[in-house]
mmCIF file of C-alpha atoms in Angstrom:
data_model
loop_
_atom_site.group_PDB
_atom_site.id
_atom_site.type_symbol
_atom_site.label_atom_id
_atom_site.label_comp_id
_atom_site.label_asym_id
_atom_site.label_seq_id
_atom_site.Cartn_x
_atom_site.Cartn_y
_atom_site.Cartn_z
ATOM 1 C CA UNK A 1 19.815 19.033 -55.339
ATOM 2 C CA UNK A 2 17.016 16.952 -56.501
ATOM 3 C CA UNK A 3 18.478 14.142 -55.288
ATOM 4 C CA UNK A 4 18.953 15.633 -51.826
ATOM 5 C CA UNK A 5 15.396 16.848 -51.881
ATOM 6 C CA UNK A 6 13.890 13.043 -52.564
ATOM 7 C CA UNK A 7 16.436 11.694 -50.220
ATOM 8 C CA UNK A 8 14.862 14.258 -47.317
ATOM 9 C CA UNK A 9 11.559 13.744 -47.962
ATOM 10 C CA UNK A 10 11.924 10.060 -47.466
ATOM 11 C CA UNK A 11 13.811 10.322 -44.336
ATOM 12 C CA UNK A 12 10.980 12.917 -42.921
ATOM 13 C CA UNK A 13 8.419 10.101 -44.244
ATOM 14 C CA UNK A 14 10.093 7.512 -42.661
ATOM 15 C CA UNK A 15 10.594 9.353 -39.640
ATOM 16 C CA UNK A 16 6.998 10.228 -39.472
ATOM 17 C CA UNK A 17 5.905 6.930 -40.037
ATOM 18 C CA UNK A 18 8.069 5.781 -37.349
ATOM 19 C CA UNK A 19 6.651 8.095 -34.846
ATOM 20 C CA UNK A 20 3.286 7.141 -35.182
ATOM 21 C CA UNK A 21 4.284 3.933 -35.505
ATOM 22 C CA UNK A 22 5.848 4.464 -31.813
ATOM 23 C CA UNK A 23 3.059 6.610 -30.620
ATOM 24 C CA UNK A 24 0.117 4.332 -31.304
ATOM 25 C CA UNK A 25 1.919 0.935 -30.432
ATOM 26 C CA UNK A 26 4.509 1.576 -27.867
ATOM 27 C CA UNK A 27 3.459 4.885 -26.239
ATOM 28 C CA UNK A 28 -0.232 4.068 -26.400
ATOM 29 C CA UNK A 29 -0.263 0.457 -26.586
ATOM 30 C CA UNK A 30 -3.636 -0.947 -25.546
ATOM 31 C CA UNK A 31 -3.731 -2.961 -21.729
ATOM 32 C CA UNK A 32 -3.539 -6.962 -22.847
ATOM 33 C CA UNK A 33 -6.694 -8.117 -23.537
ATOM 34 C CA UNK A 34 -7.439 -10.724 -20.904
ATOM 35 C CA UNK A 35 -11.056 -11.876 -21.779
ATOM 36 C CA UNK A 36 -9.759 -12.724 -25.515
ATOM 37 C CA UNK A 37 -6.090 -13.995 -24.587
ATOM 38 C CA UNK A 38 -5.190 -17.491 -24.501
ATOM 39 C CA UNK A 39 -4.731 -19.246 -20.923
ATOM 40 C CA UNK A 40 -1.039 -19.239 -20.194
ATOM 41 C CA UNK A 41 -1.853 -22.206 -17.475
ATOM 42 C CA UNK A 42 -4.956 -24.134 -17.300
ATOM 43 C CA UNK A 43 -5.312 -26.235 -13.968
ATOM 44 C CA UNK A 44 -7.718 -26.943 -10.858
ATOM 45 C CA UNK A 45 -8.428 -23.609 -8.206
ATOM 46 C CA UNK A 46 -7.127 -26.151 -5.745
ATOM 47 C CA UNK A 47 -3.645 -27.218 -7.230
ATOM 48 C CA UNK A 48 -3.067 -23.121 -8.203
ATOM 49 C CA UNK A 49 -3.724 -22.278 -4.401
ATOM 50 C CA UNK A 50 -1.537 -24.875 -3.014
ATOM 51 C CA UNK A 51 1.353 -23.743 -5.509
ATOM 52 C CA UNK A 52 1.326 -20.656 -3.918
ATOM 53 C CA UNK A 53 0.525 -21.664 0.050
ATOM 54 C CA UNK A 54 2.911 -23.939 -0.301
ATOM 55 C CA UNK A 55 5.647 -21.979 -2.460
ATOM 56 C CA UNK A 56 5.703 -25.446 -4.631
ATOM 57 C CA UNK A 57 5.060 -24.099 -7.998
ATOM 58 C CA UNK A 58 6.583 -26.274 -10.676
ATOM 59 C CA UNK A 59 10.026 -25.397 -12.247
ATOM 60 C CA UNK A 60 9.934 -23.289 -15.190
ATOM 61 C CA UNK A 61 6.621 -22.060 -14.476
ATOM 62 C CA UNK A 62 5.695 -18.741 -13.195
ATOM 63 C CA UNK A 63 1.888 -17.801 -12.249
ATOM 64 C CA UNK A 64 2.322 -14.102 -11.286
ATOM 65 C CA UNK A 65 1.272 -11.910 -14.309
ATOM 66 C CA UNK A 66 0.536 -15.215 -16.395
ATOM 67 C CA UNK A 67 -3.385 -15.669 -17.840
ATOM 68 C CA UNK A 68 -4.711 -18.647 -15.635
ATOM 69 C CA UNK A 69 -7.551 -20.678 -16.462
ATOM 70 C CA UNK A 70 -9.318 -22.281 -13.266
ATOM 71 C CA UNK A 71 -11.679 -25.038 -12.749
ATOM 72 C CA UNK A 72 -12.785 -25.430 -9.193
ATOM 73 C CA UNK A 73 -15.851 -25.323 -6.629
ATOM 74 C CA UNK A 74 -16.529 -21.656 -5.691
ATOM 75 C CA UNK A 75 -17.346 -21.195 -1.752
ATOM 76 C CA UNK A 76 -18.930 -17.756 -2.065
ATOM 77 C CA UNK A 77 -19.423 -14.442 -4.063
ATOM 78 C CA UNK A 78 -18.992 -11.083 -3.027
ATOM 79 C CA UNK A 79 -19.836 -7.947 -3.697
ATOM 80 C CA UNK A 80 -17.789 -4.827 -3.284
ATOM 81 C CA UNK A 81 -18.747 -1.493 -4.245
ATOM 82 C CA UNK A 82 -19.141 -2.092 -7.863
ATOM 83 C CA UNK A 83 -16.753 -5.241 -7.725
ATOM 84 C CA UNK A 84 -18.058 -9.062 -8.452
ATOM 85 C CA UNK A 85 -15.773 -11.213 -6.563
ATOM 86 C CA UNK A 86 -15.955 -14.940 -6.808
ATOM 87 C CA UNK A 87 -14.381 -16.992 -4.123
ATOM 88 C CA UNK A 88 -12.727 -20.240 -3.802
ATOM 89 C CA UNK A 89 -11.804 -20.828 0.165
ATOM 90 C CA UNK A 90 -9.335 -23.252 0.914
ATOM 91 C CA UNK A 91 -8.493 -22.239 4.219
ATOM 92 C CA UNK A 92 -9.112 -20.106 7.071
ATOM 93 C CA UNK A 93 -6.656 -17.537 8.781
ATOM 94 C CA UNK A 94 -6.789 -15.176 11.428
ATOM 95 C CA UNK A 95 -8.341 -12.501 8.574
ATOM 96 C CA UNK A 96 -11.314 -15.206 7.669
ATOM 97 C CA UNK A 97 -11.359 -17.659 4.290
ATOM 98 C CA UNK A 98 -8.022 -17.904 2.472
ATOM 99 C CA UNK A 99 -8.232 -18.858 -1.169
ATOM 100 C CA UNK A 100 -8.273 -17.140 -4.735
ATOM 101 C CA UNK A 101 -10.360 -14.278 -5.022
ATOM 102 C CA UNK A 102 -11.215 -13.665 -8.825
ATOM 103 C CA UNK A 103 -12.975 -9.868 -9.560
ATOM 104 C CA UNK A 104 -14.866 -10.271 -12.302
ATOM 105 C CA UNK A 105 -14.982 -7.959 -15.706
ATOM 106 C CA UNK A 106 -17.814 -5.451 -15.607
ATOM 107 C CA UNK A 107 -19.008 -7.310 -18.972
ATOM 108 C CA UNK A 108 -19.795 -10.151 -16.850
ATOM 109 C CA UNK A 109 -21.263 -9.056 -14.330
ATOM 110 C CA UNK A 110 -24.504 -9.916 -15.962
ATOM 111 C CA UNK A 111 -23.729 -13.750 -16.016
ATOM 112 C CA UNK A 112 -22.924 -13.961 -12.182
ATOM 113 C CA UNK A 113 -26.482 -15.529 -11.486
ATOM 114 C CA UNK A 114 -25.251 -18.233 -13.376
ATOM 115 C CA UNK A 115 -22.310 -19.297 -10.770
ATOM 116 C CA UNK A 116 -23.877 -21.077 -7.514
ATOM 117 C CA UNK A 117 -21.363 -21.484 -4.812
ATOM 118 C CA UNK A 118 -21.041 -25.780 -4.513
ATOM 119 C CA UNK A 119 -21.343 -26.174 -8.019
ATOM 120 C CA UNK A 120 -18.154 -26.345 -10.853
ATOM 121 C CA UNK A 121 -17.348 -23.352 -12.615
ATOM 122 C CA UNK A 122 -14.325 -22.787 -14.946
ATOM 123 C CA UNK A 123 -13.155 -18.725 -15.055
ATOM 124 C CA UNK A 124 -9.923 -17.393 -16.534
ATOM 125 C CA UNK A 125 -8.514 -14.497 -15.547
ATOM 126 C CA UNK A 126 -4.502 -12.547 -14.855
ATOM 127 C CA UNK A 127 -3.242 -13.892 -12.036
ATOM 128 C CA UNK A 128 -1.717 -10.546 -9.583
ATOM 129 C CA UNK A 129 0.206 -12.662 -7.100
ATOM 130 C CA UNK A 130 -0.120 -14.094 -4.064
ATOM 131 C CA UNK A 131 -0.588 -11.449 -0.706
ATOM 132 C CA UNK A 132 0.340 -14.117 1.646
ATOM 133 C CA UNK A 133 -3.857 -15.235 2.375
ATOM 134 C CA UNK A 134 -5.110 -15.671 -0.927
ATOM 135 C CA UNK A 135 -3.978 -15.993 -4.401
ATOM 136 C CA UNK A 136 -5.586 -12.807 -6.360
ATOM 137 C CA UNK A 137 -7.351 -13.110 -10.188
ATOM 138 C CA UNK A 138 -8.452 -10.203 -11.841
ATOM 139 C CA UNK A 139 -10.373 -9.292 -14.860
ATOM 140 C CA UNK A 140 -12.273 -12.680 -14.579
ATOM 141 C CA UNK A 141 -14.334 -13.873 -17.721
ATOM 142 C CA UNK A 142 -16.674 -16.952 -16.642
ATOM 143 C CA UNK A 143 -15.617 -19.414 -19.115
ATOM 144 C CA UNK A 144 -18.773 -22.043 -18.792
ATOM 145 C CA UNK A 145 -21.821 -21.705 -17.077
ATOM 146 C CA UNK B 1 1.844 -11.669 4.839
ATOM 147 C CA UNK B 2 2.421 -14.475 7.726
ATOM 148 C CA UNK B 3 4.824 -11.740 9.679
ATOM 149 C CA UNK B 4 2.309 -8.818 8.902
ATOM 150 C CA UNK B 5 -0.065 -10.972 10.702
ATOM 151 C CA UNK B 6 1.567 -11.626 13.529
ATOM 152 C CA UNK B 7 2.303 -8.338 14.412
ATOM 153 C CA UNK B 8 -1.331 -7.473 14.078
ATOM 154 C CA UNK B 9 -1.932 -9.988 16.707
ATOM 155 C CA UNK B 10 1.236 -8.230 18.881
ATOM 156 C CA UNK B 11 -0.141 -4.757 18.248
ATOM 157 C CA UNK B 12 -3.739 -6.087 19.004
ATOM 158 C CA UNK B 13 -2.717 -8.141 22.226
ATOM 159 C CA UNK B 14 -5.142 -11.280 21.849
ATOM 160 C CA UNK B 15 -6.529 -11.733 25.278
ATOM 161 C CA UNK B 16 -8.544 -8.167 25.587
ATOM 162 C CA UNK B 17 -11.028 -7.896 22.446
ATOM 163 C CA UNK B 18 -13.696 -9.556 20.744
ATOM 164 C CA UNK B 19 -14.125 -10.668 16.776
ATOM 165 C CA UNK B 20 -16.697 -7.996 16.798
ATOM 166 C CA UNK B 21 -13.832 -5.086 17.353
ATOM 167 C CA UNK B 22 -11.848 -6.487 14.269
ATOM 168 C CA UNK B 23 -12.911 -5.141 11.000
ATOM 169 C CA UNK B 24 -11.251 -5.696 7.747
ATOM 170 C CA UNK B 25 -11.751 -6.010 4.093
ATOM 171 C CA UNK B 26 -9.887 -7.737 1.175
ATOM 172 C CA UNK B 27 -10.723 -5.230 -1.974
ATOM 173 C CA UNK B 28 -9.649 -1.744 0.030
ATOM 174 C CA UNK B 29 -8.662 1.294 -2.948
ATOM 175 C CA UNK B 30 -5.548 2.399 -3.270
ATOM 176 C CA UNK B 31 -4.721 5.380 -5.520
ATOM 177 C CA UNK B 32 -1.367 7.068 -6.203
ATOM 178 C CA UNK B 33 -0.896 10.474 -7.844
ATOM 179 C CA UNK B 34 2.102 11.572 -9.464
ATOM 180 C CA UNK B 35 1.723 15.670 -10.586
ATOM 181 C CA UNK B 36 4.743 15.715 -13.054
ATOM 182 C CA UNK B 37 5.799 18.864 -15.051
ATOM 183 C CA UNK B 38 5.051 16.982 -18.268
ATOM 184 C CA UNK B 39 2.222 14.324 -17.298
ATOM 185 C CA UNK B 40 0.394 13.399 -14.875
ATOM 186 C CA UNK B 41 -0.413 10.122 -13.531
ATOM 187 C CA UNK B 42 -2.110 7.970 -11.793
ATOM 188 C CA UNK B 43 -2.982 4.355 -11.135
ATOM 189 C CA UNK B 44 -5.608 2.329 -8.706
ATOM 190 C CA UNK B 45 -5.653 -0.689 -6.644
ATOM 191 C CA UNK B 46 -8.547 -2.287 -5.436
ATOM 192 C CA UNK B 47 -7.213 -5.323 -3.982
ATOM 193 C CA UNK B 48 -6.493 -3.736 -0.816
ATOM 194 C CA UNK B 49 -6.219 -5.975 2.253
ATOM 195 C CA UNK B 50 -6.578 -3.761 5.658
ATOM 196 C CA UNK B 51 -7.278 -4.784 9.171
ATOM 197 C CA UNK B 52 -8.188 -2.228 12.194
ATOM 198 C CA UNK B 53 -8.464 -3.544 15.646
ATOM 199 C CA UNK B 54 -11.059 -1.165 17.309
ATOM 200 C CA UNK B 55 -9.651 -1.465 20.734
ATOM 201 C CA UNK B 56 -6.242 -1.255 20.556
ATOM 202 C CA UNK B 57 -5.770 1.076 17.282
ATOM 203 C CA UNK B 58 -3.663 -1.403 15.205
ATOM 204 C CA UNK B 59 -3.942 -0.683 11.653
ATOM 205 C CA UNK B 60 -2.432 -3.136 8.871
ATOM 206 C CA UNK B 61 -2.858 -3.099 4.719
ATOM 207 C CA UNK B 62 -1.264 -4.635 2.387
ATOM 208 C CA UNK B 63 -1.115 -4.109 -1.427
ATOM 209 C CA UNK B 64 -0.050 -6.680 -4.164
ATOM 210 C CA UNK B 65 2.027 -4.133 -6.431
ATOM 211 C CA UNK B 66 0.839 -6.075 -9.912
ATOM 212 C CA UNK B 67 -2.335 -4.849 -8.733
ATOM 213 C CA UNK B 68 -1.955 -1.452 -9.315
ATOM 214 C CA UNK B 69 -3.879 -0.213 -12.455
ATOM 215 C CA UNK B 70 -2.614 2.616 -15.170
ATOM 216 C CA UNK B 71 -4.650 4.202 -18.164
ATOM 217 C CA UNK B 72 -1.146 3.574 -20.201
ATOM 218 C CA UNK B 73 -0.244 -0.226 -20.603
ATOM 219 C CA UNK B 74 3.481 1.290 -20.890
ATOM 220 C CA UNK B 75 3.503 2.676 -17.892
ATOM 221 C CA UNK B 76 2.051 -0.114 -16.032
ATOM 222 C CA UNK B 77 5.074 -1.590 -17.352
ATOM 223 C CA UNK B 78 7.878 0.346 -16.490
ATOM 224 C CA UNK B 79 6.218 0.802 -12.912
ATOM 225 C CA UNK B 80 6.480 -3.555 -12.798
ATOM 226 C CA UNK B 81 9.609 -3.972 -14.174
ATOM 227 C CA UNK B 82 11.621 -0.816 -13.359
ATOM 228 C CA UNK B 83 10.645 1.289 -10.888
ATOM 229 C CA UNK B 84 8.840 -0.871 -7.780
ATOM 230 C CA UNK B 85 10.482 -3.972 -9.421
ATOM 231 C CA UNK B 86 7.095 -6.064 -8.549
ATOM 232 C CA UNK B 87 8.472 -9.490 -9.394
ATOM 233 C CA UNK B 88 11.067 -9.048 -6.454
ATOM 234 C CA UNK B 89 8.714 -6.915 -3.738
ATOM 235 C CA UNK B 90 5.134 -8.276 -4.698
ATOM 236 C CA UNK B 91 3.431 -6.417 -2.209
ATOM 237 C CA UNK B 92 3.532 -3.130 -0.470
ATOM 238 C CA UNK B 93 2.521 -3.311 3.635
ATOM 239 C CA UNK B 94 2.238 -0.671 6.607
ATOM 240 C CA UNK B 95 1.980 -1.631 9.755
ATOM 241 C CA UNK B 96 0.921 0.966 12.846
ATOM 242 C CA UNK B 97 -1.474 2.387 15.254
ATOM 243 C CA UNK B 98 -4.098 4.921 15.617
ATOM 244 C CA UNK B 99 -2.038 7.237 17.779
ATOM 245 C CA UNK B 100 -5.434 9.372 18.564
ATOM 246 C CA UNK B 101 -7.711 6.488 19.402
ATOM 247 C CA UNK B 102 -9.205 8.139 22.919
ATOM 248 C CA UNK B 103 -10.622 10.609 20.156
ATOM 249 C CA UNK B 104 -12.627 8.349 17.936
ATOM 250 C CA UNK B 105 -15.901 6.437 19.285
ATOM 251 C CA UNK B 106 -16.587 3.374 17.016
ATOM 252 C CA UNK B 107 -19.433 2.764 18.615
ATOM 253 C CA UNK B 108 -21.098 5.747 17.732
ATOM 254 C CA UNK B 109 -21.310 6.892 13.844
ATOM 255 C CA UNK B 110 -19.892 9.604 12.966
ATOM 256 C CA UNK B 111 -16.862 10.819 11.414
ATOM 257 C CA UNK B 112 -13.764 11.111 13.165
ATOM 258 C CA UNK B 113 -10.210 12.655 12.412
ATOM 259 C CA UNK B 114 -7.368 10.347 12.972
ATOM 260 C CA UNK B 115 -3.419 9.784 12.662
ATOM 261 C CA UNK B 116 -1.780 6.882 12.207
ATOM 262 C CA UNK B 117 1.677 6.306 12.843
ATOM 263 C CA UNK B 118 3.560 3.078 11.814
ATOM 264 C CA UNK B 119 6.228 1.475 9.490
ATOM 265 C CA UNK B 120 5.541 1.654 5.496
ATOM 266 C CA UNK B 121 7.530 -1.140 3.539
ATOM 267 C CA UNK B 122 7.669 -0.342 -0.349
ATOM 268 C CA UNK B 123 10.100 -1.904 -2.783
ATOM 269 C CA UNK B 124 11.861 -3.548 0.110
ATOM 270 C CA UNK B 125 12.708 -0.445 2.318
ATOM 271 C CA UNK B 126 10.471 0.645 5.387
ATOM 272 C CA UNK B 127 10.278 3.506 6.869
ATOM 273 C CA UNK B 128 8.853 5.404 9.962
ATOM 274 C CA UNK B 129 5.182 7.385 8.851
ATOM 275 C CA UNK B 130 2.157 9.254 10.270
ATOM 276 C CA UNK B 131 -0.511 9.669 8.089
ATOM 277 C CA UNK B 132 -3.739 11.818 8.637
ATOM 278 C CA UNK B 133 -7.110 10.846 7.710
ATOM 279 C CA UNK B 134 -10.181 9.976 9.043
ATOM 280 C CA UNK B 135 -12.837 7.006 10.299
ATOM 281 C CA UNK B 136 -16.540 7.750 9.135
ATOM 282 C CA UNK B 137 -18.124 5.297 11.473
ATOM 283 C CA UNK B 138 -21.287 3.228 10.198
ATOM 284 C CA UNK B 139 -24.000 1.174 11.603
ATOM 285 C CA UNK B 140 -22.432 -1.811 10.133
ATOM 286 C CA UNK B 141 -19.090 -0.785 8.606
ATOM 287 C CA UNK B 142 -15.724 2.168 9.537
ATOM 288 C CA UNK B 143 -14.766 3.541 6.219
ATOM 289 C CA UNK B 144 -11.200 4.777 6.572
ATOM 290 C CA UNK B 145 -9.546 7.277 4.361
ATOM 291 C CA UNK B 146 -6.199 9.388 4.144
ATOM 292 C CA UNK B 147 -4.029 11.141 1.653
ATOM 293 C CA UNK B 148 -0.124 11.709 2.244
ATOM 294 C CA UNK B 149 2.861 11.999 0.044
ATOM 295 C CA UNK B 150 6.081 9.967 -0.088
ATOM 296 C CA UNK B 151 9.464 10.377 -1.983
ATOM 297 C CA UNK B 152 9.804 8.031 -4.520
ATOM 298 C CA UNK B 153 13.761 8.467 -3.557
ATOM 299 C CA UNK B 154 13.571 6.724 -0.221
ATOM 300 C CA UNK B 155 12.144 3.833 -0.990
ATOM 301 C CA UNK B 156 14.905 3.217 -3.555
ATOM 302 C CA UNK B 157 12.878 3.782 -5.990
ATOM 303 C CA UNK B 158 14.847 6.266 -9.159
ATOM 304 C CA UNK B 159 13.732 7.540 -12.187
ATOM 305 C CA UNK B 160 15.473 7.155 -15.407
ATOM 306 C CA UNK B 161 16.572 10.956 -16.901
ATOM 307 C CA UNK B 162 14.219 9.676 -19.689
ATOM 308 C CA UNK B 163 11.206 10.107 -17.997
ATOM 309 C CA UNK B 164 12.041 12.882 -15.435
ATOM 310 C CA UNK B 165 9.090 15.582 -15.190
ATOM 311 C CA UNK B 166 6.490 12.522 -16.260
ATOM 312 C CA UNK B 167 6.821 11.442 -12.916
ATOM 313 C CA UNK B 168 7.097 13.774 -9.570
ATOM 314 C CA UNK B 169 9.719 13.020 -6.907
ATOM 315 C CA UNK B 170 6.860 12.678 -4.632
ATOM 316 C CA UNK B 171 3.871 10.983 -5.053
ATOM 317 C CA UNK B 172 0.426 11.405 -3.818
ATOM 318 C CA UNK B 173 -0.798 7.866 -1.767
ATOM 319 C CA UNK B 174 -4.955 8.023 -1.604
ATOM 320 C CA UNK B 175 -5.870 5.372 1.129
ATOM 321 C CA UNK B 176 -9.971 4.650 0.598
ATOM 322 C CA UNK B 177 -11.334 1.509 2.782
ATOM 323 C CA UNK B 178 -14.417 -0.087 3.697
ATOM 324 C CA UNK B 179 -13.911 -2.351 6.814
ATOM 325 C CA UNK B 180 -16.387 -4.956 7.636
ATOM 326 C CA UNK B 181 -16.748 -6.494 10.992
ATOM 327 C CA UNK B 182 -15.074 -9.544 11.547
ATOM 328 C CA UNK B 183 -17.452 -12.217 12.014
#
């Protein structure tokens, strides 16, 4: 009976480890990190764009829900509400500029008086896909200044 | 996005308006709502592109899927790689007209109650919809809003056993955007 006893009380241990275990880090795993995460890609905002306007994205790679890093020449910023969107047009279409459109974290919001449209900046961000006018980056850090 | 655009330009017919009776943005705000007996939940979008052409009614938006924003990384997960199935249907689109458009003055502000009526594409099936909502007409901007429901069911879109009564059958769709003049 003792035996039995010991043998249930690890099983409810184990079991109760195993459910916070699942609760904290499967149920209520955090969002990815994106400002902290390593680039999955690091390449120009011109070659990204054309991979995608052009459908010529190398084998073996996939950009959609990767971490890009891009260097490149922004064209404009925009604001939104409360979103900080920086803007490298390649193009132009019937709906205006076609490019990458990278929405800055709220955390850097602050250091957007640092990026001057016609001057090189380097941001990194998770690439959402391409919406058939511009390639779209989201929770942008600005990685140099 | 090329076809979407194209019929904008069909439903617009090019030779009778300006650029100044286009308005659009590119960070529109999507919200959906699911009321489930056990949970509820819901997720945002705020990279939104939506067109209105002013003179002939046609309304377009289209919504990258990956886009979409939960509180629960999980979730978020299962709606990618289960349920909408995002790396196969990226994006979302509706296509349609402002069926009421002798009712709503653009040129003066105010707000103004509107339906829409048009063809919703999600996880690769469309379907006929009218939607009402509203145009709140600005000096400088038309902000456009509407709430309807869909059935998860006839866009193809099914729910594990799992998870039924997290997630409703239908879902609330919260349509929120600020169009800009064309220039």
């Amino acid at each position: 009976m003792k035996k039995f006893k010991l043998w249930l009380l690890i099983l409810l241990a184990a079991g109760l480890l195993g459910g916070t275990y699942v609760w904290f880090f499967v149920y209520n795993k955090p969002h990815r990190n994106i400002e902290t995460a390593s680039p999955d890609y690091i390449l120009t905002a011109e070659s990204f764009y054309t991979h995608y306007s052009n459908k010529s994205t190398p084998e073996g790679e996939n950009y959609d829900g990767a971490v890009l890093q891009i260097s490149g020449i922004p064209t404009s910023i925009e604001t939104v509400d409360s979103l900080r969107i920086v803007v490298f047009a390649f193009t132009e279409g019937v709906f205006g500029d076609e490019g990458i459109r990278c929405t800055l974290l709220p955390s850097h919001h602050q250091y957007l008086k640092s990026i001057v449209p016609g001057r090189p900046v380097t941001l990194k961000g998770l690439c959402s896909g391409y919406n058939g006018t511009d390639v779209i980056l989201e929770q942008c850090s600005i990685i140099n200044e | 996005m090329k076809k979407l655009i194209l019929l904008f330009i069909i439903l617009t017919t090019a030779s009778q308006f300006t650029m100044a009776q286009r308005y659009l943005t590119k960070n529109g705000h999507i919200k959906f709502y699911s009321d489930g007996s056990l949970e509820k939940i819901e997720a945002h979008n705020n990279q939104v592109n939506a067109a209105l052409d002013t003179k002939t009614g046609g309304f377009v938006f289209k919504v990258l899927m990956k886009s979409f924003v939960f509180e629960k990384a999980l979730m978020q997960e299962h709606f990618n790689e289960n349920y909408v199935e995002s790396d196969k249907f990226p994006n979302a689109t509706f296509a349609g007209k402002v069926t009421n458009l002798q009712d709503i003055n653009f040129d003066k502000p105010g707000s103004y109650e509107a339906t829409v009526a048009g063809k919703l594409t999600i996880h690769g099936v469309t379907k006929d919809i009218t939607a009402q909502g509203s145009f709140d007409v600005k000096e400088d901007h038309v902000q456009g809003k509407s709430v309807f429901m869909i059935k998860l069911a006839d866009y193809d879109i099914s729910i594990p056993g799992a998870v039924t009564g997290k997630i409703a059958e239908e879902i609330e769709i919260t349509v929120d955007t600020k169009l800009e003049s064309l220039k």
